[in-house]
Structure formats: structure tokens, C-alpha cells
PDB file of C-alpha atoms in Angstrom:
ATOM      1  CA  UNK A 559     -81.176 -69.313  68.139  1.00 52.00           C
ATOM      2  CA  UNK A 560     -81.878 -65.753  66.968  1.00 54.00           C
ATOM      3  CA  UNK A 561     -79.946 -64.098  64.160  1.00 52.00           C
ATOM      4  CA  UNK A 562     -78.369 -61.568  66.570  1.00 55.00           C
ATOM      5  CA  UNK A 563     -77.246 -64.328  68.960  1.00 54.00           C
ATOM      6  CA  UNK A 564     -75.805 -66.262  66.040  1.00 48.00           C
ATOM      7  CA  UNK A 565     -73.842 -63.190  64.879  1.00 53.00           C
ATOM      8  CA  UNK A 566     -72.518 -62.655  68.426  1.00 54.00           C
ATOM      9  CA  UNK A 567     -71.373 -66.281  68.593  1.00 49.00           C
ATOM     10  CA  UNK A 568     -69.608 -66.114  65.246  1.00 51.00           C
ATOM     11  CA  UNK A 569     -67.971 -62.788  66.198  1.00 51.00           C
ATOM     12  CA  UNK A 570     -66.439 -64.479  69.268  1.00 51.00           C
ATOM     13  CA  UNK A 571     -65.201 -67.395  67.149  1.00 53.00           C
ATOM     14  CA  UNK A 572     -63.497 -65.072  64.645  1.00 60.00           C
ATOM     15  CA  UNK A 573     -60.258 -63.172  65.176  1.00 65.00           C
ATOM     16  CA  UNK A 574     -61.909 -60.149  63.540  1.00 74.00           C
ATOM     17  CA  UNK A 575     -64.387 -58.177  65.650  1.00 81.00           C
ATOM     18  CA  UNK A 576     -64.460 -55.050  63.472  1.00 87.00           C
ATOM     19  CA  UNK A 577     -63.691 -53.976  59.934  1.00 91.00           C
ATOM     20  CA  UNK A 578     -61.993 -50.859  58.584  1.00 90.00           C
ATOM     21  CA  UNK A 579     -63.676 -49.299  55.550  1.00 90.00           C
ATOM     22  CA  UNK A 580     -61.486 -47.353  53.135  1.00 88.00           C
ATOM     23  CA  UNK A 581     -64.483 -45.387  51.873  1.00 85.00           C
ATOM     24  CA  UNK A 582     -65.009 -43.830  48.477  1.00 84.00           C
ATOM     25  CA  UNK A 583     -61.692 -41.972  48.418  1.00 83.00           C
ATOM     26  CA  UNK A 584     -58.663 -41.266  50.612  1.00 83.00           C
ATOM     27  CA  UNK A 585     -58.484 -37.640  49.455  1.00 84.00           C
ATOM     28  CA  UNK A 586     -59.657 -35.376  52.311  1.00 83.00           C
ATOM     29  CA  UNK A 587     -60.940 -32.619  50.010  1.00 86.00           C
ATOM     30  CA  UNK A 588     -62.863 -35.124  47.909  1.00 87.00           C
ATOM     31  CA  UNK A 589     -64.328 -36.612  51.070  1.00 87.00           C
ATOM     32  CA  UNK A 590     -65.704 -33.196  52.076  1.00 88.00           C
ATOM     33  CA  UNK A 591     -67.088 -32.659  48.573  1.00 91.00           C
ATOM     34  CA  UNK A 592     -68.668 -36.136  48.502  1.00 90.00           C
ATOM     35  CA  UNK A 593     -70.279 -35.480  51.896  1.00 92.00           C
ATOM     36  CA  UNK A 594     -72.091 -32.406  50.542  1.00 94.00           C
ATOM     37  CA  UNK A 595     -73.090 -34.117  47.276  1.00 93.00           C
ATOM     38  CA  UNK A 596     -74.389 -37.327  48.836  1.00 93.00           C
ATOM     39  CA  UNK A 597     -76.120 -35.505  51.682  1.00 95.00           C
ATOM     40  CA  UNK A 598     -78.116 -33.615  49.046  1.00 95.00           C
ATOM     41  CA  UNK A 599     -78.763 -36.871  47.160  1.00 95.00           C
ATOM     42  CA  UNK A 600     -79.943 -38.572  50.351  1.00 95.00           C
ATOM     43  CA  UNK A 601     -82.280 -35.723  51.332  1.00 96.00           C
ATOM     44  CA  UNK A 602     -83.745 -35.612  47.802  1.00 95.00           C
ATOM     45  CA  UNK A 603     -84.200 -39.402  47.951  1.00 95.00           C
ATOM     46  CA  UNK A 604     -86.084 -39.256  51.237  1.00 95.00           C
ATOM     47  CA  UNK A 605     -88.198 -36.273  50.132  1.00 93.00           C
ATOM     48  CA  UNK A 606     -89.043 -37.776  46.721  1.00 92.00           C
ATOM     49  CA  UNK A 607     -89.991 -41.208  48.009  1.00 94.00           C
ATOM     50  CA  UNK A 608     -91.940 -39.767  50.950  1.00 94.00           C
ATOM     51  CA  UNK A 609     -93.821 -37.533  48.506  1.00 90.00           C
ATOM     52  CA  UNK A 610     -94.766 -40.558  46.388  1.00 91.00           C
ATOM     53  CA  UNK A 611     -95.917 -42.563  49.430  1.00 92.00           C
ATOM     54  CA  UNK A 612     -98.062 -39.747  50.826  1.00 91.00           C
ATOM     55  CA  UNK A 613     -99.531 -38.857  47.427  1.00 89.00           C
ATOM     56  CA  UNK A 614    -100.437 -42.428  46.443  1.00 89.00           C
ATOM     57  CA  UNK A 615    -101.954 -43.198  49.855  1.00 88.00           C
ATOM     58  CA  UNK A 616    -104.119 -40.066  50.054  1.00 88.00           C
ATOM     59  CA  UNK A 617    -105.172 -39.399  46.448  1.00 84.00           C
ATOM     60  CA  UNK A 618    -108.476 -40.960  45.352  1.00 84.00           C
ATOM     61  CA  UNK A 619    -107.317 -40.807  41.712  1.00 81.00           C
ATOM     62  CA  UNK A 620    -104.379 -43.128  42.471  1.00 84.00           C
ATOM     63  CA  UNK A 621    -106.311 -45.947  44.167  1.00 86.00           C
ATOM     64  CA  UNK A 622    -105.171 -48.568  41.648  1.00 89.00           C
ATOM     65  CA  UNK A 623    -102.838 -51.566  41.966  1.00 91.00           C
ATOM     66  CA  UNK A 624    -100.066 -49.816  39.986  1.00 89.00           C
ATOM     67  CA  UNK A 625     -99.822 -46.966  42.492  1.00 90.00           C
ATOM     68  CA  UNK A 626    -100.304 -49.349  45.420  1.00 93.00           C
ATOM     69  CA  UNK A 627     -97.140 -51.140  44.303  1.00 94.00           C
ATOM     70  CA  UNK A 628     -95.409 -47.828  43.543  1.00 91.00           C
ATOM     71  CA  UNK A 629     -95.899 -46.697  47.151  1.00 93.00           C
ATOM     72  CA  UNK A 630     -94.148 -49.852  48.378  1.00 95.00           C
ATOM     73  CA  UNK A 631     -91.359 -49.372  45.830  1.00 94.00           C
ATOM     74  CA  UNK A 632     -90.794 -45.893  47.292  1.00 94.00           C
ATOM     75  CA  UNK A 633     -90.775 -47.365  50.806  1.00 95.00           C
ATOM     76  CA  UNK A 634     -88.146 -49.924  49.780  1.00 95.00           C
ATOM     77  CA  UNK A 635     -86.005 -47.284  48.041  1.00 94.00           C
ATOM     78  CA  UNK A 636     -86.098 -45.020  51.076  1.00 94.00           C
ATOM     79  CA  UNK A 637     -85.208 -47.870  53.450  1.00 94.00           C
ATOM     80  CA  UNK A 638     -82.450 -49.213  51.195  1.00 92.00           C
ATOM     81  CA  UNK A 639     -80.793 -45.816  50.920  1.00 92.00           C
ATOM     82  CA  UNK A 640     -81.170 -45.217  54.674  1.00 93.00           C
ATOM     83  CA  UNK A 641     -79.463 -48.523  55.496  1.00 91.00           C
ATOM     84  CA  UNK A 642     -76.255 -47.476  53.695  1.00 91.00           C
ATOM     85  CA  UNK A 643     -76.027 -43.712  53.185  1.00 92.00           C
ATOM     86  CA  UNK A 644     -75.975 -42.340  56.796  1.00 92.00           C
ATOM     87  CA  UNK A 645     -73.007 -44.558  57.697  1.00 92.00           C
ATOM     88  CA  UNK A 646     -71.173 -43.528  54.522  1.00 91.00           C
ATOM     89  CA  UNK A 647     -71.853 -39.836  55.202  1.00 92.00           C
ATOM     90  CA  UNK A 648     -70.571 -40.148  58.775  1.00 91.00           C
ATOM     91  CA  UNK A 649     -67.427 -41.939  57.561  1.00 90.00           C
ATOM     92  CA  UNK A 650     -66.555 -39.120  55.143  1.00 89.00           C
ATOM     93  CA  UNK A 651     -66.101 -36.867  58.205  1.00 87.00           C
ATOM     94  CA  UNK A 652     -63.740 -39.218  60.056  1.00 85.00           C
ATOM     95  CA  UNK A 653     -60.218 -40.414  59.328  1.00 82.00           C
ATOM     96  CA  UNK A 654     -60.705 -43.939  60.713  1.00 84.00           C
ATOM     97  CA  UNK A 655     -63.804 -45.608  59.302  1.00 88.00           C
ATOM     98  CA  UNK A 656     -64.717 -48.547  61.525  1.00 91.00           C
ATOM     99  CA  UNK A 657     -67.726 -50.866  61.481  1.00 91.00           C
ATOM    100  CA  UNK A 658     -68.286 -53.684  63.970  1.00 90.00           C
ATOM    101  CA  UNK A 659     -68.697 -57.300  62.898  1.00 88.00           C
ATOM    102  CA  UNK A 660     -72.396 -57.166  63.805  1.00 89.00           C
ATOM    103  CA  UNK A 661     -72.822 -53.823  62.018  1.00 91.00           C
ATOM    104  CA  UNK A 662     -71.166 -55.232  58.907  1.00 90.00           C
ATOM    105  CA  UNK A 663     -73.408 -58.290  58.872  1.00 91.00           C
ATOM    106  CA  UNK A 664     -76.440 -56.056  59.421  1.00 92.00           C
ATOM    107  CA  UNK A 665     -75.477 -54.013  56.360  1.00 93.00           C
ATOM    108  CA  UNK A 666     -75.149 -57.181  54.274  1.00 91.00           C
ATOM    109  CA  UNK A 667     -78.569 -58.362  55.473  1.00 94.00           C
ATOM    110  CA  UNK A 668     -80.217 -54.976  54.811  1.00 94.00           C
ATOM    111  CA  UNK A 669     -78.696 -54.653  51.346  1.00 91.00           C
ATOM    112  CA  UNK A 670     -79.929 -58.074  50.262  1.00 91.00           C
ATOM    113  CA  UNK A 671     -83.284 -57.784  52.023  1.00 95.00           C
ATOM    114  CA  UNK A 672     -84.269 -54.509  50.365  1.00 95.00           C
ATOM    115  CA  UNK A 673     -82.577 -55.460  47.101  1.00 92.00           C
ATOM    116  CA  UNK A 674     -84.482 -58.747  46.854  1.00 92.00           C
ATOM    117  CA  UNK A 675     -87.736 -57.016  47.852  1.00 95.00           C
ATOM    118  CA  UNK A 676     -87.253 -54.524  45.016  1.00 93.00           C
ATOM    119  CA  UNK A 677     -86.491 -57.294  42.508  1.00 92.00           C
ATOM    120  CA  UNK A 678     -89.669 -59.185  43.398  1.00 93.00           C
ATOM    121  CA  UNK A 679     -91.775 -56.019  43.508  1.00 94.00           C
ATOM    122  CA  UNK A 680     -90.545 -54.843  40.092  1.00 92.00           C
ATOM    123  CA  UNK A 681     -91.515 -58.264  38.726  1.00 92.00           C
ATOM    124  CA  UNK A 682     -94.953 -57.917  40.343  1.00 93.00           C
ATOM    125  CA  UNK A 683     -95.342 -54.448  38.808  1.00 91.00           C
ATOM    126  CA  UNK A 684     -94.535 -55.866  35.382  1.00 90.00           C
ATOM    127  CA  UNK A 685     -97.193 -58.534  35.907  1.00 91.00           C
ATOM    128  CA  UNK A 686     -99.650 -55.780  36.837  1.00 91.00           C
ATOM    129  CA  UNK A 687     -98.904 -53.945  33.570  1.00 88.00           C
ATOM    130  CA  UNK A 688     -99.250 -57.219  31.638  1.00 88.00           C
ATOM    131  CA  UNK A 689    -102.724 -57.886  33.078  1.00 90.00           C
ATOM    132  CA  UNK A 690    -103.819 -54.249  32.599  1.00 87.00           C
ATOM    133  CA  UNK A 691    -102.779 -54.171  28.918  1.00 85.00           C
ATOM    134  CA  UNK A 692    -103.264 -57.757  27.761  1.00 85.00           C
ATOM    135  CA  UNK A 693    -106.375 -58.654  29.831  1.00 87.00           C
ATOM    136  CA  UNK A 694    -108.098 -55.308  30.503  1.00 84.00           C
ATOM    137  CA  UNK A 695    -111.597 -56.763  30.953  1.00 86.00           C
ATOM    138  CA  UNK A 696    -110.421 -59.062  33.763  1.00 90.00           C
ATOM    139  CA  UNK A 697    -107.983 -56.593  35.326  1.00 90.00           C
ATOM    140  CA  UNK A 698    -110.052 -55.602  38.372  1.00 89.00           C
ATOM    141  CA  UNK A 699    -110.897 -59.248  39.051  1.00 91.00           C
ATOM    142  CA  UNK A 700    -107.351 -60.556  38.760  1.00 92.00           C
ATOM    143  CA  UNK A 701    -105.646 -57.642  40.535  1.00 93.00           C
ATOM    144  CA  UNK A 702    -108.021 -57.374  43.484  1.00 93.00           C
ATOM    145  CA  UNK A 703    -106.949 -55.721  46.728  1.00 92.00           C
ATOM    146  CA  UNK A 704    -106.462 -59.134  48.346  1.00 94.00           C
ATOM    147  CA  UNK A 705    -104.221 -60.314  45.500  1.00 95.00           C
ATOM    148  CA  UNK A 706    -102.184 -57.099  45.561  1.00 95.00           C
ATOM    149  CA  UNK A 707    -101.654 -57.369  49.320  1.00 95.00           C
ATOM    150  CA  UNK A 708    -100.664 -61.026  48.907  1.00 96.00           C
ATOM    151  CA  UNK A 709     -98.116 -60.148  46.204  1.00 96.00           C
ATOM    152  CA  UNK A 710     -96.564 -57.465  48.413  1.00 96.00           C
ATOM    153  CA  UNK A 711     -96.428 -60.006  51.244  1.00 96.00           C
ATOM    154  CA  UNK A 712     -94.672 -62.449  48.918  1.00 96.00           C
ATOM    155  CA  UNK A 713     -92.119 -59.745  48.079  1.00 95.00           C
ATOM    156  CA  UNK A 714     -91.315 -59.145  51.757  1.00 96.00           C
ATOM    157  CA  UNK A 715     -91.255 -62.873  52.595  1.00 96.00           C
ATOM    158  CA  UNK A 716     -89.089 -63.751  49.596  1.00 94.00           C
ATOM    159  CA  UNK A 717     -86.692 -60.940  50.453  1.00 94.00           C
ATOM    160  CA  UNK A 718     -86.413 -62.148  54.045  1.00 95.00           C
ATOM    161  CA  UNK A 719     -85.657 -65.722  52.943  1.00 93.00           C
ATOM    162  CA  UNK A 720     -83.017 -64.543  50.449  1.00 90.00           C
ATOM    163  CA  UNK A 721     -81.318 -62.184  52.920  1.00 91.00           C
ATOM    164  CA  UNK A 722     -81.382 -64.807  55.705  1.00 91.00           C
ATOM    165  CA  UNK A 723     -79.682 -67.346  53.423  1.00 87.00           C
ATOM    166  CA  UNK A 724     -77.018 -64.777  52.558  1.00 86.00           C
ATOM    167  CA  UNK A 725     -76.365 -63.770  56.152  1.00 87.00           C
ATOM    168  CA  UNK A 726     -76.134 -67.336  57.476  1.00 84.00           C
ATOM    169  CA  UNK A 727     -73.763 -68.060  54.601  1.00 81.00           C
ATOM    170  CA  UNK A 728     -71.628 -65.037  55.529  1.00 83.00           C
ATOM    171  CA  UNK A 729     -71.440 -65.100  59.341  1.00 81.00           C
ATOM    172  CA  UNK A 730     -69.740 -68.491  59.587  1.00 81.00           C
ATOM    173  CA  UNK A 731     -66.926 -67.509  57.216  1.00 81.00           C
ATOM    174  CA  UNK A 732     -63.503 -67.591  58.926  1.00 81.00           C
ATOM    175  CA  UNK A 733     -61.992 -64.085  59.155  1.00 82.00           C
ATOM    176  CA  UNK A 734     -58.514 -64.751  60.514  1.00 78.00           C
ATOM    177  CA  UNK A 735     -56.801 -61.383  60.521  1.00 74.00           C
ATOM    178  CA  UNK A 736     -57.057 -58.946  57.588  1.00 79.00           C
ATOM    179  CA  UNK A 737     -59.969 -56.595  58.239  1.00 86.00           C
ATOM    180  CA  UNK A 738     -59.559 -53.737  55.743  1.00 88.00           C
ATOM    181  CA  UNK A 739     -62.429 -53.488  53.241  1.00 88.00           C
ATOM    182  CA  UNK A 740     -61.731 -51.427  50.137  1.00 87.00           C
ATOM    183  CA  UNK A 741     -65.284 -50.131  49.977  1.00 87.00           C
ATOM    184  CA  UNK A 742     -67.621 -47.635  51.659  1.00 88.00           C
ATOM    185  CA  UNK A 743     -69.940 -50.415  52.892  1.00 89.00           C
ATOM    186  CA  UNK A 744     -69.929 -54.110  53.696  1.00 89.00           C
ATOM    187  CA  UNK A 745     -70.688 -56.235  50.656  1.00 85.00           C
ATOM    188  CA  UNK A 746     -70.151 -59.888  49.851  1.00 84.00           C
ATOM    189  CA  UNK A 747     -67.374 -59.703  47.259  1.00 83.00           C
ATOM    190  CA  UNK A 748     -65.083 -57.376  49.298  1.00 85.00           C
ATOM    191  CA  UNK A 749     -65.720 -59.533  52.383  1.00 86.00           C
ATOM    192  CA  UNK A 750     -64.785 -62.722  50.541  1.00 84.00           C
ATOM    193  CA  UNK A 751     -61.329 -61.233  49.876  1.00 84.00           C
ATOM    194  CA  UNK A 752     -60.704 -61.249  53.650  1.00 85.00           C
ATOM    195  CA  UNK A 753     -61.698 -64.881  54.231  1.00 84.00           C
ATOM    196  CA  UNK A 754     -58.821 -67.237  55.052  1.00 81.00           C
ATOM    197  CA  UNK A 755     -59.993 -70.134  52.880  1.00 78.00           C
ATOM    198  CA  UNK A 756     -60.539 -70.877  49.201  1.00 75.00           C
ATOM    199  CA  UNK A 757     -63.441 -68.705  48.021  1.00 72.00           C
ATOM    200  CA  UNK A 758     -64.026 -70.173  44.557  1.00 75.00           C
ATOM    201  CA  UNK A 759     -67.021 -72.254  45.649  1.00 76.00           C
ATOM    202  CA  UNK A 760     -68.280 -69.395  47.817  1.00 76.00           C
ATOM    203  CA  UNK A 761     -68.129 -67.068  44.832  1.00 75.00           C
ATOM    204  CA  UNK A 762     -70.222 -69.500  42.811  1.00 78.00           C
ATOM    205  CA  UNK A 763     -72.786 -69.560  45.626  1.00 77.00           C
ATOM    206  CA  UNK A 764     -72.996 -65.749  45.603  1.00 76.00           C
ATOM    207  CA  UNK A 765     -73.400 -65.771  41.823  1.00 76.00           C
ATOM    208  CA  UNK A 766     -76.169 -68.382  42.095  1.00 77.00           C
ATOM    209  CA  UNK A 767     -78.063 -66.870  45.015  1.00 76.00           C
ATOM    210  CA  UNK A 768     -77.807 -63.223  43.939  1.00 81.00           C
ATOM    211  CA  UNK A 769     -76.547 -62.841  40.387  1.00 82.00           C
ATOM    212  CA  UNK A 770     -78.631 -65.599  38.831  1.00 83.00           C
ATOM    213  CA  UNK A 771     -81.773 -64.327  40.575  1.00 84.00           C
ATOM    214  CA  UNK A 772     -81.118 -60.861  39.126  1.00 88.00           C
ATOM    215  CA  UNK A 773     -80.518 -62.249  35.650  1.00 88.00           C
ATOM    216  CA  UNK A 774     -83.521 -64.599  35.724  1.00 88.00           C
ATOM    217  CA  UNK A 775     -85.906 -61.863  36.832  1.00 89.00           C
ATOM    218  CA  UNK A 776     -84.451 -59.410  34.319  1.00 91.00           C
ATOM    219  CA  UNK A 777     -84.981 -61.874  31.443  1.00 91.00           C
ATOM    220  CA  UNK A 778     -88.502 -62.563  32.722  1.00 89.00           C
ATOM    221  CA  UNK A 779     -89.214 -58.827  32.692  1.00 89.00           C
ATOM    222  CA  UNK A 780     -87.789 -58.442  29.179  1.00 88.00           C
ATOM    223  CA  UNK A 781     -90.041 -61.233  27.894  1.00 89.00           C
ATOM    224  CA  UNK A 782     -93.099 -59.783  29.652  1.00 87.00           C
ATOM    225  CA  UNK A 783     -92.569 -56.379  28.080  1.00 86.00           C
ATOM    226  CA  UNK A 784     -92.042 -57.915  24.668  1.00 86.00           C
ATOM    227  CA  UNK A 785     -95.486 -59.544  25.079  1.00 86.00           C
ATOM    228  CA  UNK A 786     -96.944 -56.231  26.265  1.00 84.00           C
ATOM    229  CA  UNK A 787     -95.494 -54.268  23.342  1.00 81.00           C
ATOM    230  CA  UNK A 788     -96.813 -56.891  20.930  1.00 80.00           C
ATOM    231  CA  UNK A 789    -100.292 -56.566  22.460  1.00 81.00           C
ATOM    232  CA  UNK A 790    -100.269 -52.777  22.022  1.00 77.00           C
ATOM    233  CA  UNK A 791    -100.614 -53.164  18.250  1.00 77.00           C
ATOM    234  CA  UNK A 792    -104.385 -53.571  18.675  1.00 74.00           C
ATOM    235  CA  UNK A 793    -104.724 -50.366  20.746  1.00 74.00           C
ATOM    236  CA  UNK A 794    -105.712 -46.944  19.451  1.00 74.00           C
ATOM    237  CA  UNK A 795    -103.018 -44.299  19.146  1.00 75.00           C
ATOM    238  CA  UNK A 796    -104.115 -42.582  22.360  1.00 72.00           C
ATOM    239  CA  UNK A 797    -104.415 -45.878  24.245  1.00 70.00           C
ATOM    240  CA  UNK A 798    -100.995 -46.946  22.996  1.00 74.00           C
ATOM    241  CA  UNK A 799     -99.459 -43.631  24.089  1.00 76.00           C
ATOM    242  CA  UNK A 800    -100.918 -43.877  27.606  1.00 72.00           C
ATOM    243  CA  UNK A 801     -99.869 -47.507  28.044  1.00 72.00           C
ATOM    244  CA  UNK A 802     -96.363 -46.802  26.768  1.00 75.00           C
ATOM    245  CA  UNK A 803     -96.012 -43.877  29.170  1.00 73.00           C
ATOM    246  CA  UNK A 804     -96.341 -46.102  32.249  1.00 72.00           C
ATOM    247  CA  UNK A 805     -94.372 -48.962  30.663  1.00 79.00           C
ATOM    248  CA  UNK A 806     -91.411 -46.777  29.699  1.00 81.00           C
ATOM    249  CA  UNK A 807     -91.132 -45.481  33.281  1.00 80.00           C
ATOM    250  CA  UNK A 808     -91.104 -49.032  34.622  1.00 81.00           C
ATOM    251  CA  UNK A 809     -88.632 -50.280  32.006  1.00 85.00           C
ATOM    252  CA  UNK A 810     -86.280 -47.387  32.848  1.00 85.00           C
ATOM    253  CA  UNK A 811     -86.384 -48.251  36.559  1.00 87.00           C
ATOM    254  CA  UNK A 812     -85.813 -51.945  35.781  1.00 87.00           C
ATOM    255  CA  UNK A 813     -82.719 -51.190  33.691  1.00 88.00           C
ATOM    256  CA  UNK A 814     -81.279 -48.777  36.284  1.00 87.00           C
ATOM    257  CA  UNK A 815     -81.663 -51.398  39.010  1.00 89.00           C
ATOM    258  CA  UNK A 816     -80.933 -54.707  37.310  1.00 90.00           C
ATOM    259  CA  UNK A 817     -77.886 -53.828  35.188  1.00 89.00           C
ATOM    260  CA  UNK A 818     -75.708 -52.852  38.204  1.00 88.00           C
ATOM    261  CA  UNK A 819     -77.055 -55.850  40.154  1.00 88.00           C
ATOM    262  CA  UNK A 820     -76.114 -58.284  37.391  1.00 87.00           C
ATOM    263  CA  UNK A 821     -72.698 -56.631  36.934  1.00 87.00           C
ATOM    264  CA  UNK A 822     -71.797 -56.901  40.635  1.00 85.00           C
ATOM    265  CA  UNK A 823     -73.149 -60.355  41.498  1.00 84.00           C
ATOM    266  CA  UNK A 824     -73.168 -62.460  38.326  1.00 82.00           C
ATOM    267  CA  UNK A 825     -69.425 -63.058  38.281  1.00 76.00           C
ATOM    268  CA  UNK A 826     -66.710 -64.855  40.294  1.00 72.00           C
ATOM    269  CA  UNK A 827     -65.726 -63.504  43.729  1.00 69.00           C
ATOM    270  CA  UNK A 828     -63.483 -60.733  42.427  1.00 74.00           C
ATOM    271  CA  UNK A 829     -63.603 -56.966  42.838  1.00 73.00           C
ATOM    272  CA  UNK A 830     -63.028 -54.170  40.338  1.00 77.00           C
ATOM    273  CA  UNK A 831     -62.121 -50.525  40.886  1.00 78.00           C
ATOM    274  CA  UNK A 832     -65.466 -49.505  39.375  1.00 86.00           C
ATOM    275  CA  UNK A 833     -67.433 -51.482  42.003  1.00 86.00           C
ATOM    276  CA  UNK A 834     -67.620 -48.501  44.354  1.00 87.00           C
ATOM    277  CA  UNK A 835     -69.148 -46.291  41.671  1.00 87.00           C
ATOM    278  CA  UNK A 836     -71.636 -49.035  40.750  1.00 89.00           C
ATOM    279  CA  UNK A 837     -72.575 -49.467  44.434  1.00 88.00           C
ATOM    280  CA  UNK A 838     -73.129 -45.713  44.759  1.00 89.00           C
ATOM    281  CA  UNK A 839     -75.423 -45.907  41.752  1.00 89.00           C
ATOM    282  CA  UNK A 840     -77.729 -48.684  42.983  1.00 87.00           C
ATOM    283  CA  UNK A 841     -77.750 -47.730  46.696  1.00 88.00           C
ATOM    284  CA  UNK A 842     -78.059 -43.930  46.337  1.00 90.00           C
ATOM    285  CA  UNK A 843     -78.635 -42.675  42.801  1.00 90.00           C
ATOM    286  CA  UNK A 844     -81.315 -45.156  41.664  1.00 90.00           C
ATOM    287  CA  UNK A 845     -83.494 -44.658  44.785  1.00 91.00           C
ATOM    288  CA  UNK A 846     -83.300 -40.912  44.113  1.00 92.00           C
ATOM    289  CA  UNK A 847     -84.174 -41.241  40.413  1.00 89.00           C
ATOM    290  CA  UNK A 848     -87.138 -43.615  40.778  1.00 87.00           C
ATOM    291  CA  UNK A 849     -89.605 -41.001  42.132  1.00 87.00           C
ATOM    292  CA  UNK A 850     -88.466 -38.521  39.466  1.00 85.00           C
ATOM    293  CA  UNK A 851     -88.928 -41.074  36.680  1.00 84.00           C
ATOM    294  CA  UNK A 852     -92.423 -42.059  37.795  1.00 80.00           C
ATOM    295  CA  UNK A 853     -93.443 -38.442  38.444  1.00 78.00           C
ATOM    296  CA  UNK A 854     -92.058 -36.699  35.360  1.00 70.00           C
ATOM    297  CA  UNK A 855     -93.468 -39.257  32.914  1.00 69.00           C
ATOM    298  CA  UNK A 856     -96.837 -39.755  34.607  1.00 75.00           C
ATOM    299  CA  UNK A 857     -99.558 -37.133  34.238  1.00 78.00           C
ATOM    300  CA  UNK A 858    -101.785 -38.818  36.847  1.00 80.00           C
ATOM    301  CA  UNK A 859     -99.090 -38.605  39.540  1.00 82.00           C
ATOM    302  CA  UNK A 860     -98.234 -35.009  38.634  1.00 82.00           C
ATOM    303  CA  UNK A 861    -101.894 -33.969  38.796  1.00 83.00           C
ATOM    304  CA  UNK A 862    -102.377 -35.750  42.130  1.00 83.00           C
ATOM    305  CA  UNK A 863     -99.311 -33.999  43.569  1.00 81.00           C
ATOM    306  CA  UNK A 864    -100.607 -30.618  42.380  1.00 82.00           C
ATOM    307  CA  UNK A 865    -104.048 -31.198  43.937  1.00 81.00           C
ATOM    308  CA  UNK A 866    -102.562 -32.429  47.189  1.00 77.00           C
ATOM    309  CA  UNK A 867     -99.715 -29.983  47.713  1.00 70.00           C
ATOM    310  CA  UNK A 868    -100.517 -26.839  45.671  1.00 66.00           C
TER     311      UNK A 868
END
């Protein structure tokens, strides 16, 4: 049975066939203002990530594993933002914000698919920096094109498995009547508030399958960068500066992504008023900032952009 057929079956079994989203705010003037602001953010996100993908795929100077992974990070950021932002922008222009049961489940799947892919890819990028700095003589052997392609494939496959587990966990939940979601998108914690059964165990499952994965990978990344920073003591001043430049960019992106993820998912199935702002940050702001962070702090990327576009 396909995922779409399964969602159709569960929609027929539930009393709820659609959900009403309350959006970011109920204030009409603020809705108009947020439409303009987030439209600009979305366009900058698409332009920035597309620029990174085109530059890294066409520049001879950027034919290294680090930029190979960076191009896929930009692809994930663009897709993640596109899976949430257009619907939110459209809803700011309407009074009644409705999303179908299938559309809601699709949003949940997309959020966790692209989120998990980014988590795995950021971990892979940290491993790439570890090999480049701690084992420079074996770098080209270890991080061959075949290995890099395999690691990207693992990121996509792992993301699909994670998102599929989440969606099969979500679609069978009994929604008996209440269908108002106090959010601008479908997410697990707001959905669990509408379920007509005890959600304590379900909340623990969400924390284990999403929050714990975020925390575990974040701690793994912290340890890896501690090892990297320790190894830099043997480098020359110029070598240390260059290595730190790429590492600081990656660490910044890791913090911007993982801290909101841990805050939202590593807790019981409860919602806070700040959740909307946090969701805006990791679905719209972080994908916009990532290309800027990697571009502004990286001379190689800036030079490649200048040669390609100027």
C-alpha cells in the first residue's frame, strides 16, 4: 500500500478531513506586513541557495568534497523553505486558513524529510572537515568522489526512513473533532493536542525519534570540533586561520539549525507561545542565512562567484 493510499484511508477513518491554521497572527495589518517580509525572505533564500548550487557546480576551483556537500545543503535548504513558506504566504492573504488532511500530513513528511537530511548532511560535513584537518595526507583517498556520493545517498535514505516512520506514526492517530491548529503549519506537537487519546507515550516517541536524534548528532558534532580545534595546535598561523574560517562557518550553521530543533522536539508533547517564532527561524530564516554565512566568511566562494557572475 502506497503512502498516499494509506493517508486517504486514514482520512476516511477520521472525523477530521481538514485542519484550520491560525497562522502567525490574527491581526490583519500584521498579516499584510508579514507577507511582505517573508516574501522577501523567501526570494532571498531561493536566490542565495540557487547561487551557491550554480557556483559550486560550475567553478573548477570549488571541485572539492566540502563544496560538493555545500551544494546539497543549499538544495535541502531551498526545498525545506519551499515546502512551508508558499502555503504560509498564501494564508496571510486569506481570512480562513485551511489545509486538507493529506496536505497536513505531506507538510509533516516534508519537514522531517528535509530536516533529517540536513542533520545527516551537517554531520557528514563535519566528518569532511575532520579528515581534511586531522588526516590531510589521506584526505583525497578517504573522501573520494564515490565516498562523497555514498554519504549524500545515506543522507537522503536516512531522511526518508525517519520521515516515513514519523508519517506512519501520525496518520493513524485518531482525530475526533477539534481541527484548529494554533500554528502556521502542520507540526507534530500542535497536532498531538488535537488527538482524542492520551498523548504522553506519543510525546515520548516524538522526543525519541526527533529530539534525541537532534541532540545526539549535535553532541557528536561538538566532540568532532573539539578534536579538530585540538589538532589545529600543530598548524602554522596561516593554516590555522584558513581552517578556522571554514570551521566557524559550519559551526555557526550547526548552532542555528540544531538549537531550535532540540528546543522544539526534545521535550514532552506540549506547545509554547514561542514555538511559532522558533518554527519561523528554522524553516525560513536559517535557510536564508546559510548561503550568506558560507559566502561572507569564505574567500574561495566569494572569488568563484566574482569570476562566474561579474
